[in-house]
């Protein structure tokens, strides 16, 4: 494939440019784009409204990549974990969280991660490489194909990524559709913006994957300059911030990124992020037993975020081998949750779903379990 361009790396405007550079009419790009994203075409020979000569010509300069899962595991709660072999010895995972008519897919943006958060399994593998735009998009397309063949039957009950009150038009999607995309899998999406931004543009393009921008959520550990760039280049996307600590002292320790961008600057970037209308920033808060799960933490958390339109996702720590942190007690979770609810914060405590297949937050490592 050397020298050929993977068309799945190109947004529609970039595809127009590419084809124009080859002396082709502009409308050809739209035709090809629709074949790729709406018909899931795997090759040019399928593009029957394009002349044979042009198809042959395209095949000489370009190709359409694809991913198929190497393994699919279904957890007892219906969560599905997909392992994608990237063909260069590396692999990433995606997780489908099925809910009736409102499926959410959690996708990866990097192989490994450079952010080195102390509690996160993915972070212990360091960064191997960025995913390409095509590899990000192909996770979604492969899962769509899988659930079209085999729609999820077991459904989880709650899905904090789906805002029934604001983005639900009352019509559930078909069981085989993906409604919400969250960039919360392996990697730090804002550390790979050059590929993540075009991927989101393809996701929300009305001629592309046709997702609503209000249903795409980018989660970050707090790369402040990149938050501003994301807001400039794709306003209206949902922002989730992994806060996880309420003092710089603790955050410096468990999330090294905080040494460059401390809590105050992170919160300022949240205030400046262009959120449309009544949308809120999601603050993720991994509860580490005995470390950040006290009522004092809850109080400080509330104080920190109270002047930002917010909702809070409490994520009880998912234990994994070789990590010294412990899950919080149910009592600590309940007390923390209640403290915030009583003060009118929108809080969802995330179930540690997919735990039995290591698909829960912070458990993705891009390898098959040795059975
Ligand atoms: N790098 C981005 C995207 C990953 S999202 C980010 O940090 O936001 C993954 C979420 O899972 C983050 O909120 C992270 O704090 C959380 N997480 C990581 N390891 C975890 C673990 N072992 N248990 C529970 N949550 C974890």
Short mmCIF file of C-alpha atoms and ligand atoms in Angstrom, two decimals:
data_model
loop_
_atom_site.label_atom_id
_atom_site.label_comp_id
_atom_site.label_asym_id
_atom_site.label_seq_id
_atom_site.Cartn_x
_atom_site.Cartn_y
_atom_site.Cartn_z
CA UNK A 1 0.00 0.00 0.00
CA UNK A 2 3.01 2.27 0.14
CA UNK A 3 2.44 5.67 -1.34
CA UNK A 4 -1.31 5.24 -1.53
CA UNK A 5 -3.56 7.50 0.48
CA UNK A 6 -6.01 5.98 2.96
CA UNK A 7 -9.19 7.87 2.17
CA UNK A 8 -10.49 7.24 5.68
CA UNK A 9 -7.87 9.69 6.91
CA UNK A 10 -9.56 12.50 4.99
CA UNK A 11 -12.44 14.74 5.95
CA UNK A 12 -14.79 15.69 3.14
CA UNK A 13 -12.98 18.99 2.41
CA UNK A 14 -9.64 17.16 2.43
CA UNK A 15 -11.03 14.54 0.07
CA UNK A 16 -12.24 17.29 -2.24
CA UNK A 17 -8.78 18.74 -2.25
CA UNK A 18 -7.19 15.38 -2.91
CA UNK A 19 -9.46 14.65 -5.87
CA UNK A 20 -9.18 18.17 -7.24
CA UNK A 21 -5.43 17.77 -7.13
CA UNK A 22 -5.93 14.84 -9.47
CA UNK A 23 -8.05 16.94 -11.79
CA UNK A 24 -11.38 15.46 -10.71
CA UNK A 25 -14.67 17.29 -10.33
CA UNK A 26 -15.58 18.41 -6.86
CA UNK A 27 -18.80 16.40 -6.62
CA UNK A 28 -16.83 13.17 -6.97
CA UNK A 29 -15.56 13.66 -3.44
CA UNK A 30 -19.08 13.68 -2.04
CA UNK A 31 -19.93 10.53 -3.96
CA UNK A 32 -16.88 8.71 -2.69
CA UNK A 33 -17.37 10.01 0.87
CA UNK A 34 -20.94 8.73 0.95
CA UNK A 35 -19.86 5.36 -0.40
CA UNK A 36 -17.32 5.05 2.35
CA UNK A 37 -19.40 6.17 5.32
CA UNK A 38 -22.98 5.54 4.35
CA UNK A 39 -22.52 2.35 2.32
CA UNK A 40 -19.46 1.11 4.16
CA UNK A 41 -17.71 0.50 0.85
CA UNK A 42 -14.48 -1.40 1.23
CA UNK A 43 -13.21 -0.78 -2.28
CA UNK A 44 -13.70 1.36 -5.35
CA UNK A 45 -15.23 -1.46 -7.40
CA UNK A 46 -18.40 -1.11 -5.27
CA UNK A 47 -18.91 2.52 -6.26
CA UNK A 48 -21.31 1.84 -9.09
CA UNK A 49 -22.26 5.45 -9.81
CA UNK A 50 -18.65 6.23 -10.65
CA UNK A 51 -17.20 5.36 -14.03
CA UNK A 52 -15.02 2.33 -14.28
CA UNK A 53 -12.13 4.39 -15.58
CA UNK A 54 -12.22 6.69 -12.59
CA UNK A 55 -12.53 3.79 -10.18
CA UNK A 56 -9.42 2.20 -11.65
CA UNK A 57 -7.61 5.49 -11.44
CA UNK A 58 -8.59 5.96 -7.80
CA UNK A 59 -7.40 2.50 -6.93
CA UNK A 60 -3.96 3.44 -8.22
CA UNK A 61 -3.53 6.33 -5.80
CA UNK A 62 -5.78 5.55 -2.87
CA UNK A 63 -7.28 2.80 -0.73
CA UNK A 64 -9.97 2.40 1.89
CA UNK A 65 -8.74 0.82 5.10
CA UNK A 66 -10.80 -1.32 7.40
CA UNK A 67 -10.63 -2.93 10.82
CA UNK A 68 -12.29 -6.14 11.91
CA UNK A 69 -12.25 -7.11 15.56
CA UNK A 70 -9.85 -9.88 16.40
CA UNK A 71 -11.95 -10.73 19.44
CA UNK A 72 -15.32 -9.70 20.83
CA UNK A 73 -16.18 -10.44 24.43
CA UNK A 74 -19.57 -9.87 26.00
CA UNK A 75 -19.77 -9.18 29.72
CA UNK A 76 -22.56 -10.42 31.96
CA UNK A 77 -24.06 -6.92 31.90
CA UNK A 78 -24.21 -6.81 28.09
CA UNK A 79 -21.11 -4.64 27.67
CA UNK A 80 -19.14 -5.70 24.62
CA UNK A 81 -15.39 -5.29 24.34
CA UNK A 82 -13.72 -5.33 20.94
CA UNK A 83 -10.05 -5.95 20.40
CA UNK A 84 -8.65 -4.51 17.18
CA UNK A 85 -5.37 -5.70 15.81
CA UNK A 86 -3.85 -2.76 13.97
CA UNK A 87 -1.67 -4.93 11.78
CA UNK A 88 1.67 -3.62 13.07
CA UNK A 89 1.82 -5.74 16.19
CA UNK A 90 -0.26 -3.29 18.20
CA UNK A 91 -3.87 -3.43 19.27
CA UNK A 92 -6.51 -1.20 20.83
CA UNK A 93 -9.90 -1.79 22.40
CA UNK A 94 -13.35 -0.27 22.11
CA UNK A 95 -16.26 -0.86 24.45
CA UNK A 96 -19.94 -0.87 23.53
CA UNK A 97 -22.36 0.06 26.28
CA UNK A 98 -25.73 -1.06 24.98
CA UNK A 99 -28.91 0.60 26.09
CA UNK A 100 -32.19 0.31 24.30
CA UNK A 101 -32.12 2.52 21.25
CA UNK A 102 -29.25 4.58 22.67
CA UNK A 103 -26.04 2.65 22.34
CA UNK A 104 -22.82 4.30 23.45
CA UNK A 105 -19.43 3.37 22.06
CA UNK A 106 -16.23 4.15 23.90
CA UNK A 107 -13.29 4.35 21.52
CA UNK A 108 -9.51 4.61 21.81
CA UNK A 109 -7.34 7.38 20.45
CA UNK A 110 -3.82 6.08 21.07
CA UNK A 111 -1.93 2.83 21.59
CA UNK A 112 -0.96 3.24 25.23
CA UNK A 113 -0.81 6.69 26.76
CA UNK A 114 1.88 9.16 27.74
CA UNK A 115 0.01 10.77 30.61
CA UNK A 116 1.08 8.19 33.22
CA UNK A 117 -1.83 8.64 35.62
CA UNK A 118 -0.90 6.48 38.55
CA UNK A 119 -4.22 4.65 38.84
CA UNK A 120 -4.77 3.85 35.15
CA UNK A 121 -3.73 0.56 33.62
CA UNK A 122 -3.43 1.97 30.09
CA UNK A 123 -1.04 4.60 31.45
CA UNK A 124 1.40 1.98 32.66
CA UNK A 125 2.13 0.95 29.07
CA UNK A 126 3.50 4.35 28.01
CA UNK A 127 2.71 5.76 24.60
CA UNK A 128 3.41 3.45 21.70
CA UNK A 129 1.84 5.55 18.98
CA UNK A 130 -1.06 7.74 17.97
CA UNK A 131 -3.99 6.22 16.14
CA UNK A 132 -4.62 7.58 12.68
CA UNK A 133 -7.90 9.24 11.85
CA UNK A 134 -8.81 6.10 9.91
CA UNK A 135 -8.10 3.85 12.88
CA UNK A 136 -10.31 5.98 15.10
CA UNK A 137 -13.15 5.96 12.57
CA UNK A 138 -12.72 2.27 11.77
CA UNK A 139 -13.43 1.30 15.39
CA UNK A 140 -16.88 2.85 15.01
CA UNK A 141 -17.53 1.32 11.61
CA UNK A 142 -16.49 -2.15 12.73
CA UNK A 143 -18.74 -2.05 15.78
CA UNK A 144 -21.67 -0.81 13.68
CA UNK A 145 -21.16 -3.81 11.41
CA UNK A 146 -21.00 -6.17 14.38
CA UNK A 147 -24.18 -4.93 15.99
CA UNK A 148 -26.03 -4.96 12.68
CA UNK A 149 -25.29 -8.69 12.47
CA UNK A 150 -25.73 -9.32 16.13
CA UNK A 151 -27.72 -6.61 17.92
CA UNK A 152 -27.11 -6.37 21.65
CA UNK A 153 -29.79 -8.18 23.60
CA UNK A 154 -28.63 -7.63 27.13
CA UNK A 155 -28.98 -3.97 27.91
CA UNK A 156 -27.52 -1.92 30.69
CA UNK A 157 -29.98 0.25 32.53
CA UNK A 158 -28.34 3.59 32.83
CA UNK A 159 -26.05 5.35 30.51
CA UNK A 160 -24.63 8.58 31.75
CA UNK A 161 -23.47 9.49 28.29
CA UNK A 162 -26.97 9.81 26.98
CA UNK A 163 -28.72 12.96 28.00
CA UNK A 164 -32.29 11.82 27.72
CA UNK A 165 -33.55 15.26 28.71
CA UNK A 166 -31.79 17.33 26.10
CA UNK A 167 -30.69 15.21 23.20
CA UNK A 168 -33.47 12.65 23.21
CA UNK A 169 -36.08 13.44 20.66
CA UNK A 170 -38.23 10.64 22.05
CA UNK A 171 -37.28 8.29 19.26
CA UNK A 172 -34.93 5.51 20.17
CA UNK A 173 -32.54 4.51 17.42
CA UNK A 174 -32.60 1.04 15.95
CA UNK A 175 -30.81 -1.50 18.15
CA UNK A 176 -28.03 -1.59 15.59
CA UNK A 177 -27.27 2.12 15.65
CA UNK A 178 -24.64 3.90 17.69
CA UNK A 179 -25.93 7.10 19.21
CA UNK A 180 -23.15 8.33 21.46
CA UNK A 181 -19.41 8.26 20.96
CA UNK A 182 -17.13 8.84 23.91
CA UNK A 183 -13.38 9.20 23.48
CA UNK A 184 -12.70 7.54 26.81
CA UNK A 185 -10.88 4.40 25.76
CA UNK A 186 -7.13 3.99 25.57
CA UNK A 187 -5.13 7.15 25.17
CA UNK A 188 -5.42 10.87 25.74
CA UNK A 189 -7.45 12.24 22.82
CA UNK A 190 -6.11 15.76 23.25
CA UNK A 191 -2.59 14.41 22.89
CA UNK A 192 -3.51 13.30 19.36
CA UNK A 193 -5.64 16.20 18.16
CA UNK A 194 -4.21 16.22 14.65
CA UNK A 195 -5.93 12.89 14.06
CA UNK A 196 -8.80 13.19 16.53
CA UNK A 197 -10.16 16.45 15.09
CA UNK A 198 -10.59 15.09 11.53
CA UNK A 199 -12.08 11.90 13.01
CA UNK A 200 -14.70 13.91 14.88
CA UNK A 201 -15.38 15.94 11.74
CA UNK A 202 -16.08 12.71 9.86
CA UNK A 203 -18.28 11.47 12.73
CA UNK A 204 -20.46 14.57 12.72
CA UNK A 205 -20.50 15.19 8.97
CA UNK A 206 -24.05 14.87 7.65
CA UNK A 207 -22.58 13.01 4.69
CA UNK A 208 -20.26 10.99 6.90
CA UNK A 209 -21.21 9.01 9.99
CA UNK A 210 -24.06 11.45 10.67
CA UNK A 211 -23.67 11.62 14.41
CA UNK A 212 -24.90 14.63 16.26
CA UNK A 213 -22.08 16.75 17.68
CA UNK A 214 -23.96 16.84 20.97
CA UNK A 215 -23.48 13.10 21.12
CA UNK A 216 -19.72 13.08 20.81
CA UNK A 217 -17.77 13.48 24.06
CA UNK A 218 -14.05 14.10 24.32
CA UNK A 219 -12.52 13.24 27.67
CA UNK A 220 -9.23 14.74 28.79
CA UNK A 221 -6.90 14.50 31.75
CA UNK A 222 -6.42 18.25 31.38
CA UNK A 223 -4.16 19.36 28.53
CA UNK A 224 -5.08 23.01 28.77
CA UNK A 225 -3.76 24.46 25.46
CA UNK A 226 -5.30 21.57 23.54
CA UNK A 227 -8.65 22.16 25.23
CA UNK A 228 -8.63 25.64 23.75
CA UNK A 229 -7.69 24.27 20.33
CA UNK A 230 -10.48 21.69 20.43
CA UNK A 231 -12.97 24.38 21.37
CA UNK A 232 -11.80 26.57 18.50
CA UNK A 233 -11.82 23.85 15.88
CA UNK A 234 -14.88 21.86 16.93
CA UNK A 235 -17.15 23.97 19.08
CA UNK A 236 -20.22 22.15 20.41
CA UNK A 237 -18.57 18.87 21.14
CA UNK A 238 -19.08 17.63 24.71
CA UNK A 239 -16.20 18.00 27.09
CA UNK A 240 -15.42 15.63 29.94
CA UNK A 241 -12.56 16.36 32.29
CA UNK A 242 -10.94 13.74 34.49
CA UNK A 243 -10.46 15.83 37.60
CA UNK A 244 -9.95 13.02 40.09
CA UNK A 245 -8.46 15.18 42.84
CA UNK A 246 -9.38 18.41 44.60
CA UNK A 247 -5.96 19.62 45.67
CA UNK A 248 -2.91 20.26 43.53
CA UNK A 249 -0.86 18.31 46.02
CA UNK A 250 -2.76 15.09 45.38
CA UNK A 251 -3.38 15.73 41.71
CA UNK A 252 0.33 16.40 41.10
CA UNK A 253 1.00 13.01 42.54
CA UNK A 254 -1.62 10.86 40.82
CA UNK A 255 -1.83 12.77 37.51
CA UNK A 256 1.55 14.14 36.37
CA UNK A 257 -0.18 16.40 33.82
CA UNK A 258 -1.21 18.54 36.78
CA UNK A 259 2.39 19.64 37.30
CA UNK A 260 2.15 21.47 33.97
CA UNK A 261 -1.49 22.53 34.17
CA UNK A 262 -2.64 22.83 37.75
CA UNK A 263 -6.27 22.72 38.82
CA UNK A 264 -6.86 26.50 38.56
CA UNK A 265 -5.70 26.65 34.95
CA UNK A 266 -7.68 23.53 34.10
CA UNK A 267 -10.87 25.01 35.54
CA UNK A 268 -10.22 28.26 33.70
CA UNK A 269 -9.98 26.30 30.43
CA UNK A 270 -13.32 24.69 31.29
CA UNK A 271 -14.91 28.09 31.83
CA UNK A 272 -13.61 29.25 28.47
CA UNK A 273 -14.65 26.13 26.56
CA UNK A 274 -17.37 27.00 24.05
CA UNK A 275 -20.29 24.89 25.19
CA UNK A 276 -23.57 25.52 23.44
CA UNK A 277 -26.73 26.52 25.23
CA UNK A 278 -27.46 24.69 28.41
CA UNK A 279 -24.71 22.11 28.02
CA UNK A 280 -22.46 21.19 30.92
CA UNK A 281 -18.90 20.08 31.43
CA UNK A 282 -18.73 16.53 32.77
CA UNK A 283 -16.27 16.16 35.61
CA UNK A 284 -15.09 12.61 35.99
CA UNK A 285 -13.91 11.72 39.43
CA UNK A 286 -12.24 8.37 40.02
CA UNK A 287 -12.82 7.52 43.67
CA UNK A 288 -9.72 5.96 45.19
CA UNK A 289 -10.44 4.29 48.52
CA UNK A 290 -8.99 6.29 51.41
CA UNK A 291 -7.23 8.69 49.04
CA UNK A 292 -9.80 11.12 47.62
CA UNK A 293 -13.16 9.75 48.73
CA UNK A 294 -13.87 11.68 51.94
CA UNK A 295 -16.60 14.25 52.52
CA UNK A 296 -13.91 16.93 52.63
CA UNK A 297 -13.03 15.95 49.07
CA UNK A 298 -16.69 16.20 48.09
CA UNK A 299 -16.87 19.67 49.63
CA UNK A 300 -13.75 20.85 47.85
CA UNK A 301 -14.98 19.36 44.59
CA UNK A 302 -18.23 21.26 44.84
CA UNK A 303 -16.39 24.49 45.59
CA UNK A 304 -14.05 24.03 42.63
CA UNK A 305 -16.69 23.41 40.00
CA UNK A 306 -19.64 25.40 41.28
CA UNK A 307 -19.14 28.35 38.93
CA UNK A 308 -18.94 26.09 35.86
CA UNK A 309 -22.07 24.48 34.38
CA UNK A 310 -21.31 20.96 35.51
CA UNK A 311 -22.29 17.39 36.02
CA UNK A 312 -20.27 14.86 37.91
CA UNK A 313 -19.45 11.26 37.05
CA UNK A 314 -18.21 9.37 40.05
CA UNK A 315 -16.16 6.36 38.94
CA UNK A 316 -15.35 3.95 41.76
CA UNK A 317 -11.79 2.83 41.16
CA UNK A 318 -11.55 -0.45 39.28
CA UNK A 319 -8.77 -2.46 40.78
CA UNK A 320 -6.13 -4.03 38.59
CA UNK A 321 -3.00 -6.03 39.29
CA UNK A 322 0.09 -4.16 40.23
CA UNK A 323 -1.71 -1.00 41.29
CA UNK A 324 -1.70 -0.12 44.95
CA UNK A 325 -4.97 1.80 45.01
CA UNK A 326 -8.14 0.29 46.43
CA UNK A 327 -11.76 0.64 45.47
CA UNK A 328 -13.74 2.95 47.75
CA UNK A 329 -16.23 1.44 50.17
CA UNK A 330 -19.90 1.53 49.20
CA UNK A 331 -20.43 3.73 52.22
CA UNK A 332 -17.91 6.29 50.98
CA UNK A 333 -19.44 6.24 47.49
CA UNK A 334 -22.95 6.74 48.85
CA UNK A 335 -21.93 9.56 51.18
CA UNK A 336 -19.98 11.38 48.46
CA UNK A 337 -22.82 10.96 45.99
CA UNK A 338 -25.43 12.14 48.51
CA UNK A 339 -23.38 15.17 49.51
CA UNK A 340 -23.41 16.39 45.91
CA UNK A 341 -27.02 15.42 45.14
CA UNK A 342 -28.24 17.24 48.24
CA UNK A 343 -26.57 20.34 46.84
CA UNK A 344 -28.32 19.95 43.51
CA UNK A 345 -25.37 18.71 41.53
CA UNK A 346 -26.23 16.27 38.73
CA UNK A 347 -24.28 13.18 39.75
CA UNK A 348 -24.09 9.74 38.26
CA UNK A 349 -22.04 7.03 39.87
CA UNK A 350 -20.79 4.90 37.03
CA UNK A 351 -21.33 1.18 37.54
CA UNK A 352 -18.16 -0.70 37.09
CA UNK A 353 -19.68 -2.30 34.09
CA UNK A 354 -17.82 -4.73 31.96
CA UNK A 355 -15.69 -5.60 34.97
CA UNK A 356 -15.82 -9.32 34.24
CA UNK A 357 -14.27 -8.78 30.82
CA UNK A 358 -11.83 -6.05 31.92
CA UNK A 359 -13.73 -3.50 29.89
CA UNK A 360 -14.22 -1.04 32.72
CA UNK A 361 -12.57 2.38 32.95
CA UNK A 362 -8.85 2.16 33.35
CA UNK A 363 -8.71 -1.54 32.53
CA UNK A 364 -8.07 -1.42 28.80
CA UNK A 365 -4.70 -2.68 27.78
CA UNK A 366 -5.11 -3.75 24.16
CA UNK A 367 -4.28 -7.39 24.73
CA UNK A 368 -6.27 -10.59 24.88
CA UNK A 369 -6.67 -12.07 28.35
CA UNK A 370 -4.66 -15.26 28.59
CA UNK A 371 -7.29 -17.89 29.13
N1 LIG B 1 -7.18 10.26 28.78
C1 LIG B 1 -8.57 10.66 28.82
C2 LIG B 1 -9.47 9.60 28.29
C3 LIG B 1 -9.52 8.32 29.11
S1 LIG B 1 -11.01 8.32 29.92
C4 LIG B 1 -8.92 11.09 30.22
O1 LIG B 1 -8.09 10.97 31.10
O2 LIG B 1 -10.01 11.62 30.44
C5 LIG B 1 -10.81 7.09 31.08
C6 LIG B 1 -11.42 7.49 32.43
O3 LIG B 1 -11.23 6.40 33.32
C7 LIG B 1 -10.72 8.69 33.04
O4 LIG B 1 -11.68 9.51 33.66
C8 LIG B 1 -9.83 8.05 34.09
O5 LIG B 1 -9.60 8.96 35.15
C9 LIG B 1 -10.64 6.85 34.50
N2 LIG B 1 -9.85 5.75 35.02
C10 LIG B 1 -8.59 5.41 34.70
N3 LIG B 1 -8.22 4.32 35.39
C11 LIG B 1 -9.26 3.97 36.16
C12 LIG B 1 -9.49 2.91 37.08
N4 LIG B 1 -8.56 1.99 37.33
N5 LIG B 1 -10.70 2.84 37.68
C13 LIG B 1 -11.66 3.74 37.38
N6 LIG B 1 -11.49 4.75 36.52
C14 LIG B 1 -10.31 4.87 35.92
#
